[in-house]
Amino acid sequence: CTCKSWSDLIGSSNFVSTHLHRNVTKHSHVYLLCLHHPNFECVVDLDDPYSEEEVQWSLFSNETFEQSSKLSHPLGSTKHYAIYGSSSNGLVCISDEILNFDSPIHIWNPSVRKFRTPAMSTNNIKSSYVALQFGFHPGVNDYKVVRMMRNNKDDFAVEVYSLRTDSWKMIEAIPPWLKCSWQHHKGTFFNGVAYHIIEENSILSIMSFDSGSEEFEVFIAPDAICSSWGLCIDVYKEQICLLFDCYPCDEEGMEKIDLWVLQEKGWKQLCPFVYPSGYDYKPIGISIDSELFMEVRDFDRGVAGLHLC
């Protein structure tokens, strides 16, 4: 009797929602998902043109950085794959490292080793450029995949996959300003909205697409952001933010990364992230605790590390 009642309880959508909300608000069970070399050493024979670099994905503790578990492809594939988004509820979206119009997409829960592979879309655009984003939309209580595609003839398409209905939907109304350069820039997904850096006539903007209401918006980047080089988009304290690594720091022996957040359709500049000079730092993203992850490369010693700022 107890087993059945408990099973009914933890299987109910109410319990699941409450449990997931508790984990998110308390930042429980937070992990870093990292791509790295086995044994953390790069072993490649530079004299062998057919030598392939061995890499693997693993989960690491968000607090101690200790490796907690190794991950293998849910289908057992040994070829490299990339992660195109994750949700605070533990799901990740994986696909080919180099995206094509027919790249398979897998929505995967590494913790319980379960996954779903959406059916191939029926659109007939043979795309040269593909952008893929994934996340949870709290407003419609559904997981969404947003895929943007473009070919050399400037044919353009946006389509959305719903995990709940297990179906794709082509977005018919595409604003004309979206037919610009976006394929070499970065994007992110937050609260059901896909954001992407776009560029037209050397003007940088941020495009947003709500995967629930299917509405587009555009926000011109701050005037101080003069180049897409060194520009990163992420989420800082529940707000879309831009990180820009370009300008020198006033403090001697230090460097900085400038930070803007999107507030009420306008940009507000906050205090920059300041860090010691002398290494090749590259911002990777911002943690759930609002700390900046930075990759640090020392080319003279041939090593790299992960730092928090």
GROMACS .gro file of C-alpha atoms in nm:
model
  309
    1CYS     CA    1   0.000   0.000   0.000
    2THR     CA    2   0.280   0.242   0.089
    3CYS     CA    3   0.473   0.161  -0.228
    4LYS     CA    4   0.171   0.229  -0.448
    5SER     CA    5   0.079   0.557  -0.280
    6TRP     CA    6   0.438   0.683  -0.295
    7SER     CA    7   0.466   0.580  -0.658
    8ASP     CA    8   0.148   0.767  -0.743
    9LEU     CA    9   0.274   1.070  -0.553
   10ILE     CA   10   0.619   1.100  -0.712
   11GLY     CA   11   0.478   1.021  -1.055
   12SER     CA   12   0.228   1.307  -1.045
   13SER     CA   13   0.302   1.620  -1.251
   14ASN     CA   14   0.241   1.831  -0.938
   15PHE     CA   15   0.518   1.656  -0.746
   16VAL     CA   16   0.756   1.667  -1.041
   17SER     CA   17   0.703   2.043  -1.089
   18THR     CA   18   0.747   2.112  -0.716
   19HIS     CA   19   1.063   1.899  -0.698
   20LEU     CA   20   1.221   2.061  -1.006
   21HIS     CA   21   1.132   2.412  -0.884
   22ARG     CA   22   1.295   2.335  -0.549
   23ASN     CA   23   1.614   2.217  -0.715
   24VAL     CA   24   1.631   2.526  -0.935
   25THR     CA   25   1.567   2.779  -0.658
   26LYS     CA   26   1.809   2.610  -0.419
   27HIS     CA   27   2.068   2.549  -0.696
   28SER     CA   28   2.070   2.182  -0.600
   29HIS     CA   29   2.235   1.918  -0.816
   30VAL     CA   30   2.415   2.169  -1.038
   31TYR     CA   31   2.688   2.026  -1.258
   32LEU     CA   32   2.932   2.149  -1.518
   33LEU     CA   33   2.909   1.963  -1.847
   34CYS     CA   34   3.261   1.963  -1.992
   35LEU     CA   35   3.427   1.831  -2.305
   36HIS     CA   36   3.781   1.719  -2.227
   37HIS     CA   37   4.063   1.483  -2.316
   38PRO     CA   38   4.072   1.143  -2.142
   39ASN     CA   39   4.299   1.172  -1.839
   40PHE     CA   40   4.299   1.546  -1.918
   41GLU     CA   41   4.596   1.511  -2.153
   42CYS     CA   42   4.595   1.576  -2.526
   43VAL     CA   43   4.763   1.283  -2.700
   44VAL     CA   44   4.778   1.343  -3.075
   45ASP     CA   45   5.046   1.225  -3.317
   46LEU     CA   46   5.116   1.539  -3.519
   47ASP     CA   47   5.310   1.335  -3.774
   48ASP     CA   48   5.010   1.115  -3.847
   49PRO     CA   49   4.753   1.298  -4.068
   50TYR     CA   50   4.490   1.035  -3.980
   51SER     CA   51   4.537   1.065  -3.604
   52GLU     CA   52   4.214   1.171  -3.433
   53GLU     CA   53   4.189   1.371  -3.114
   54GLU     CA   54   4.021   1.177  -2.833
   55VAL     CA   55   3.768   1.371  -2.628
   56GLN     CA   56   3.477   1.289  -2.399
   57TRP     CA   57   3.197   1.459  -2.206
   58SER     CA   58   3.180   1.440  -1.827
   59LEU     CA   59   2.982   1.589  -1.540
   60PHE     CA   60   3.182   1.786  -1.283
   61SER     CA   61   3.079   1.925  -0.946
   62ASN     CA   62   2.986   2.292  -0.967
   63GLU     CA   63   3.159   2.355  -0.633
   64THR     CA   64   3.467   2.132  -0.621
   65PHE     CA   65   3.523   2.076  -0.998
   66GLU     CA   66   3.571   1.707  -0.923
   67GLN     CA   67   3.465   1.465  -1.197
   68SER     CA   68   3.144   1.292  -1.092
   69SER     CA   69   3.060   1.079  -1.396
   70LYS     CA   70   3.164   1.013  -1.753
   71LEU     CA   71   2.906   1.039  -2.028
   72SER     CA   72   2.885   0.839  -2.346
   73HIS     CA   73   2.667   0.909  -2.650
   74PRO     CA   74   2.313   0.775  -2.587
   75LEU     CA   75   2.329   0.581  -2.914
   76GLY     CA   76   2.681   0.453  -2.851
   77SER     CA   77   2.829   0.665  -3.130
   78THR     CA   78   3.201   0.736  -3.100
   79LYS     CA   79   3.210   1.041  -3.326
   80HIS     CA   80   3.231   1.389  -3.178
   81TYR     CA   81   2.906   1.562  -3.090
   82ALA     CA   82   2.817   1.903  -2.952
   83ILE     CA   83   2.572   2.030  -2.690
   84TYR     CA   84   2.331   2.300  -2.808
   85GLY     CA   85   2.158   2.389  -2.485
   86SER     CA   86   2.051   2.254  -2.150
   87SER     CA   87   1.769   2.311  -1.906
   88SER     CA   88   1.780   2.355  -1.532
   89ASN     CA   89   1.574   2.035  -1.517
   90GLY     CA   90   1.862   1.821  -1.639
   91LEU     CA   91   1.793   1.779  -2.010
   92VAL     CA   92   2.050   1.858  -2.280
   93CYS     CA   93   2.023   1.882  -2.657
   94ILE     CA   94   2.298   1.719  -2.860
   95SER     CA   95   2.367   1.696  -3.231
   96ASP     CA   96   2.653   1.685  -3.480
   97GLU     CA   97   2.959   1.897  -3.412
   98ILE     CA   98   2.914   2.052  -3.758
   99LEU     CA   99   2.543   2.104  -3.818
  100ASN     CA  100   2.369   2.021  -4.145
  101PHE     CA  101   2.001   2.036  -4.240
  102ASP     CA  102   1.973   1.660  -4.180
  103SER     CA  103   2.176   1.639  -3.857
  104PRO     CA  104   1.997   1.415  -3.604
  105ILE     CA  105   1.892   1.584  -3.280
  106HIS     CA  106   1.875   1.405  -2.945
  107ILE     CA  107   1.713   1.543  -2.628
  108TRP     CA  108   1.892   1.358  -2.354
  109ASN     CA  109   1.876   1.317  -1.977
  110PRO     CA  110   2.228   1.196  -1.884
  111SER     CA  111   2.127   1.129  -1.521
  112VAL     CA  112   1.875   0.857  -1.607
  113ARG     CA  113   2.030   0.762  -1.945
  114LYS     CA  114   1.709   0.831  -2.138
  115PHE     CA  115   1.671   1.026  -2.461
  116ARG     CA  116   1.430   1.115  -2.740
  117THR     CA  117   1.519   1.166  -3.105
  118PRO     CA  118   1.274   1.401  -3.282
  119ALA     CA  119   1.160   1.296  -3.628
  120MET     CA  120   1.328   1.472  -3.916
  121SER     CA  121   1.163   1.796  -4.023
  122THR     CA  122   0.968   1.792  -4.350
  123ASN     CA  123   1.097   2.132  -4.470
  124ASN     CA  124   1.277   2.118  -4.802
  125ILE     CA  125   1.545   2.383  -4.747
  126LYS     CA  126   1.886   2.225  -4.801
  127SER     CA  127   2.060   2.460  -4.559
  128SER     CA  128   2.423   2.562  -4.571
  129TYR     CA  129   2.404   2.726  -4.229
  130VAL     CA  130   2.216   2.591  -3.927
  131ALA     CA  131   2.181   2.732  -3.573
  132LEU     CA  132   2.030   2.519  -3.298
  133GLN     CA  133   1.908   2.620  -2.951
  134PHE     CA  134   1.722   2.433  -2.678
  135GLY     CA  135   1.562   2.500  -2.342
  136PHE     CA  136   1.253   2.498  -2.123
  137HIS     CA  137   0.964   2.740  -2.172
  138PRO     CA  138   0.796   2.790  -1.830
  139GLY     CA  139   0.504   2.980  -1.983
  140VAL     CA  140   0.385   2.679  -2.185
  141ASN     CA  141   0.546   2.410  -1.963
  142ASP     CA  142   0.729   2.254  -2.256
  143TYR     CA  143   1.080   2.193  -2.384
  144LYS     CA  144   1.156   2.359  -2.718
  145VAL     CA  145   1.418   2.326  -2.989
  146VAL     CA  146   1.460   2.630  -3.217
  147ARG     CA  147   1.640   2.577  -3.547
  148MET     CA  148   1.735   2.857  -3.789
  149MET     CA  149   1.844   2.763  -4.141
  150ARG     CA  150   1.977   2.949  -4.441
  151ASN     CA  151   2.127   2.849  -4.775
  152ASN     CA  152   2.345   3.023  -5.032
  153LYS     CA  153   2.036   3.144  -5.220
  154ASP     CA  154   1.928   3.339  -4.911
  155ASP     CA  155   1.633   3.106  -4.848
  156PHE     CA  156   1.563   3.134  -4.476
  157ALA     CA  157   1.356   2.931  -4.232
  158VAL     CA  158   1.285   2.907  -3.859
  159GLU     CA  159   1.120   2.600  -3.710
  160VAL     CA  160   1.032   2.491  -3.357
  161TYR     CA  161   1.016   2.143  -3.208
  162SER     CA  162   0.790   2.073  -2.909
  163LEU     CA  163   0.885   1.787  -2.680
  164ARG     CA  164   0.531   1.768  -2.544
  165THR     CA  165   0.367   1.719  -2.884
  166ASP     CA  166   0.671   1.554  -3.044
  167SER     CA  167   0.628   1.764  -3.357
  168TRP     CA  168   0.795   2.038  -3.565
  169LYS     CA  169   0.629   2.365  -3.667
  170MET     CA  170   0.755   2.595  -3.942
  171ILE     CA  171   0.734   2.966  -3.856
  172GLU     CA  172   0.565   3.140  -4.147
  173ALA     CA  173   0.602   3.509  -4.060
  174ILE     CA  174   0.974   3.591  -4.077
  175PRO     CA  175   1.059   3.962  -4.029
  176PRO     CA  176   1.265   4.100  -4.320
  177TRP     CA  177   1.540   4.231  -4.092
  178LEU     CA  178   1.625   3.873  -3.989
  179LYS     CA  179   1.760   3.794  -4.336
  180CYS     CA  180   2.105   3.917  -4.239
  181SER     CA  181   2.435   3.775  -4.115
  182TRP     CA  182   2.392   3.554  -3.807
  183GLN     CA  183   2.552   3.223  -3.901
  184HIS     CA  184   2.893   3.296  -3.748
  185HIS     CA  185   2.766   3.453  -3.426
  186LYS     CA  186   2.659   3.313  -3.090
  187GLY     CA  187   2.322   3.262  -2.925
  188THR     CA  188   2.160   3.148  -2.602
  189PHE     CA  189   1.821   3.033  -2.472
  190PHE     CA  190   1.647   3.167  -2.162
  191ASN     CA  191   1.290   3.123  -2.031
  192GLY     CA  192   1.167   2.988  -2.362
  193VAL     CA  193   1.320   3.266  -2.571
  194ALA     CA  194   1.602   3.209  -2.821
  195TYR     CA  195   1.850   3.497  -2.847
  196HIS     CA  196   2.106   3.535  -3.123
  197ILE     CA  197   2.366   3.794  -3.221
  198ILE     CA  198   2.297   3.925  -3.572
  199GLU     CA  199   2.484   4.174  -3.791
  200GLU     CA  200   2.361   4.394  -4.076
  201ASN     CA  201   2.568   4.669  -4.243
  202SER     CA  202   2.826   4.640  -3.961
  203ILE     CA  203   2.554   4.710  -3.700
  204LEU     CA  204   2.533   4.446  -3.426
  205SER     CA  205   2.197   4.360  -3.272
  206ILE     CA  206   2.038   4.090  -3.059
  207MET     CA  207   1.747   3.900  -3.209
  208SER     CA  208   1.495   3.731  -2.981
  209PHE     CA  209   1.236   3.469  -3.070
  210ASP     CA  210   0.978   3.351  -2.818
  211SER     CA  211   0.922   2.981  -2.888
  212GLY     CA  212   0.580   3.001  -2.718
  213SER     CA  213   0.421   3.312  -2.869
  214GLU     CA  214   0.635   3.281  -3.188
  215GLU     CA  215   0.713   3.655  -3.180
  216PHE     CA  216   1.040   3.816  -3.294
  217GLU     CA  217   1.210   4.124  -3.148
  218VAL     CA  218   1.540   4.300  -3.211
  219PHE     CA  219   1.760   4.505  -2.976
  220ILE     CA  220   2.051   4.712  -3.112
  221ALA     CA  221   2.371   4.640  -2.919
  222PRO     CA  222   2.533   4.917  -2.709
  223ASP     CA  223   2.740   5.169  -2.906
  224ALA     CA  224   3.056   5.062  -2.724
  225ILE     CA  225   3.034   4.715  -2.880
  226CYS     CA  226   3.212   4.780  -3.208
  227SER     CA  227   3.290   4.424  -3.318
  228SER     CA  228   3.156   4.071  -3.289
  229TRP     CA  229   3.508   3.956  -3.205
  230GLY     CA  230   3.531   3.910  -2.828
  231LEU     CA  231   3.152   3.936  -2.791
  232CYS     CA  232   2.959   3.672  -2.594
  233ILE     CA  233   2.588   3.649  -2.503
  234ASP     CA  234   2.470   3.472  -2.187
  235VAL     CA  235   2.244   3.502  -1.881
  236TYR     CA  236   2.346   3.700  -1.571
  237LYS     CA  237   2.118   3.707  -1.265
  238GLU     CA  238   1.810   3.610  -1.466
  239GLN     CA  239   1.882   3.872  -1.736
  240ILE     CA  240   2.022   3.844  -2.087
  241CYS     CA  241   2.371   3.989  -2.088
  242LEU     CA  242   2.652   4.077  -2.327
  243LEU     CA  243   3.019   4.021  -2.242
  244PHE     CA  244   3.271   4.219  -2.446
  245ASP     CA  245   3.645   4.165  -2.425
  246CYS     CA  246   3.803   4.460  -2.605
  247TYR     CA  247   3.891   4.766  -2.397
  248PRO     CA  248   4.192   4.802  -2.160
  249CYS     CA  249   4.147   4.815  -1.784
  250ASP     CA  250   4.234   5.130  -1.586
  251GLU     CA  251   4.382   4.917  -1.308
  252GLU     CA  252   4.750   4.833  -1.362
  253GLY     CA  253   4.830   4.467  -1.418
  254MET     CA  254   4.463   4.383  -1.475
  255GLU     CA  255   4.233   4.326  -1.769
  256LYS     CA  256   3.855   4.346  -1.789
  257ILE     CA  257   3.548   4.213  -1.964
  258ASP     CA  258   3.269   4.468  -1.993
  259LEU     CA  259   2.916   4.360  -1.898
  260TRP     CA  260   2.573   4.482  -2.011
  261VAL     CA  261   2.232   4.342  -1.913
  262LEU     CA  262   1.905   4.376  -2.104
  263GLN     CA  263   1.647   4.562  -1.894
  264GLU     CA  264   1.308   4.671  -2.028
  265LYS     CA  265   1.427   4.654  -2.389
  266GLY     CA  266   1.735   4.865  -2.316
  267TRP     CA  267   2.094   4.793  -2.215
  268LYS     CA  268   2.240   4.880  -1.874
  269GLN     CA  269   2.615   4.860  -1.820
  270LEU     CA  270   2.728   4.700  -1.494
  271CYS     CA  271   3.067   4.676  -1.327
  272PRO     CA  272   3.307   4.475  -1.545
  273PHE     CA  273   3.466   4.143  -1.460
  274VAL     CA  274   3.829   4.226  -1.369
  275TYR     CA  275   4.107   3.966  -1.376
  276PRO     CA  276   4.491   3.950  -1.376
  277SER     CA  277   4.669   4.005  -1.707
  278GLY     CA  278   4.944   3.780  -1.842
  279TYR     CA  279   4.741   3.488  -1.975
  280ASP     CA  280   4.518   3.427  -2.274
  281TYR     CA  281   4.175   3.438  -2.110
  282LYS     CA  282   3.860   3.355  -2.306
  283PRO     CA  283   3.511   3.392  -2.153
  284ILE     CA  284   3.303   3.074  -2.183
  285GLY     CA  285   2.985   3.168  -2.000
  286ILE     CA  286   2.829   3.256  -1.666
  287SER     CA  287   2.741   3.006  -1.397
  288ILE     CA  288   2.406   2.978  -1.218
  289ASP     CA  289   2.579   3.154  -0.924
  290SER     CA  290   2.666   3.454  -1.148
  291GLU     CA  291   3.035   3.372  -1.173
  292LEU     CA  292   3.221   3.406  -1.502
  293PHE     CA  293   3.378   3.090  -1.642
  294MET     CA  294   3.700   3.161  -1.827
  295GLU     CA  295   3.921   2.930  -2.027
  296VAL     CA  296   4.286   3.009  -1.967
  297ARG     CA  297   4.544   2.903  -2.223
  298ASP     CA  298   4.920   2.906  -2.178
  299PHE     CA  299   5.056   2.833  -2.524
  300ASP     CA  300   5.420   2.836  -2.405
  301ARG     CA  301   5.353   2.548  -2.165
  302GLY     CA  302   5.086   2.385  -2.380
  303VAL     CA  303   4.823   2.372  -2.104
  304ALA     CA  304   4.472   2.511  -2.046
  305GLY     CA  305   4.262   2.555  -1.737
  306LEU     CA  306   3.919   2.664  -1.617
  307HIS     CA  307   3.900   2.973  -1.394
  308LEU     CA  308   3.614   3.145  -1.214
  309CYS     CA  309   3.597   3.524  -1.196
   0.00000   0.00000   0.00000
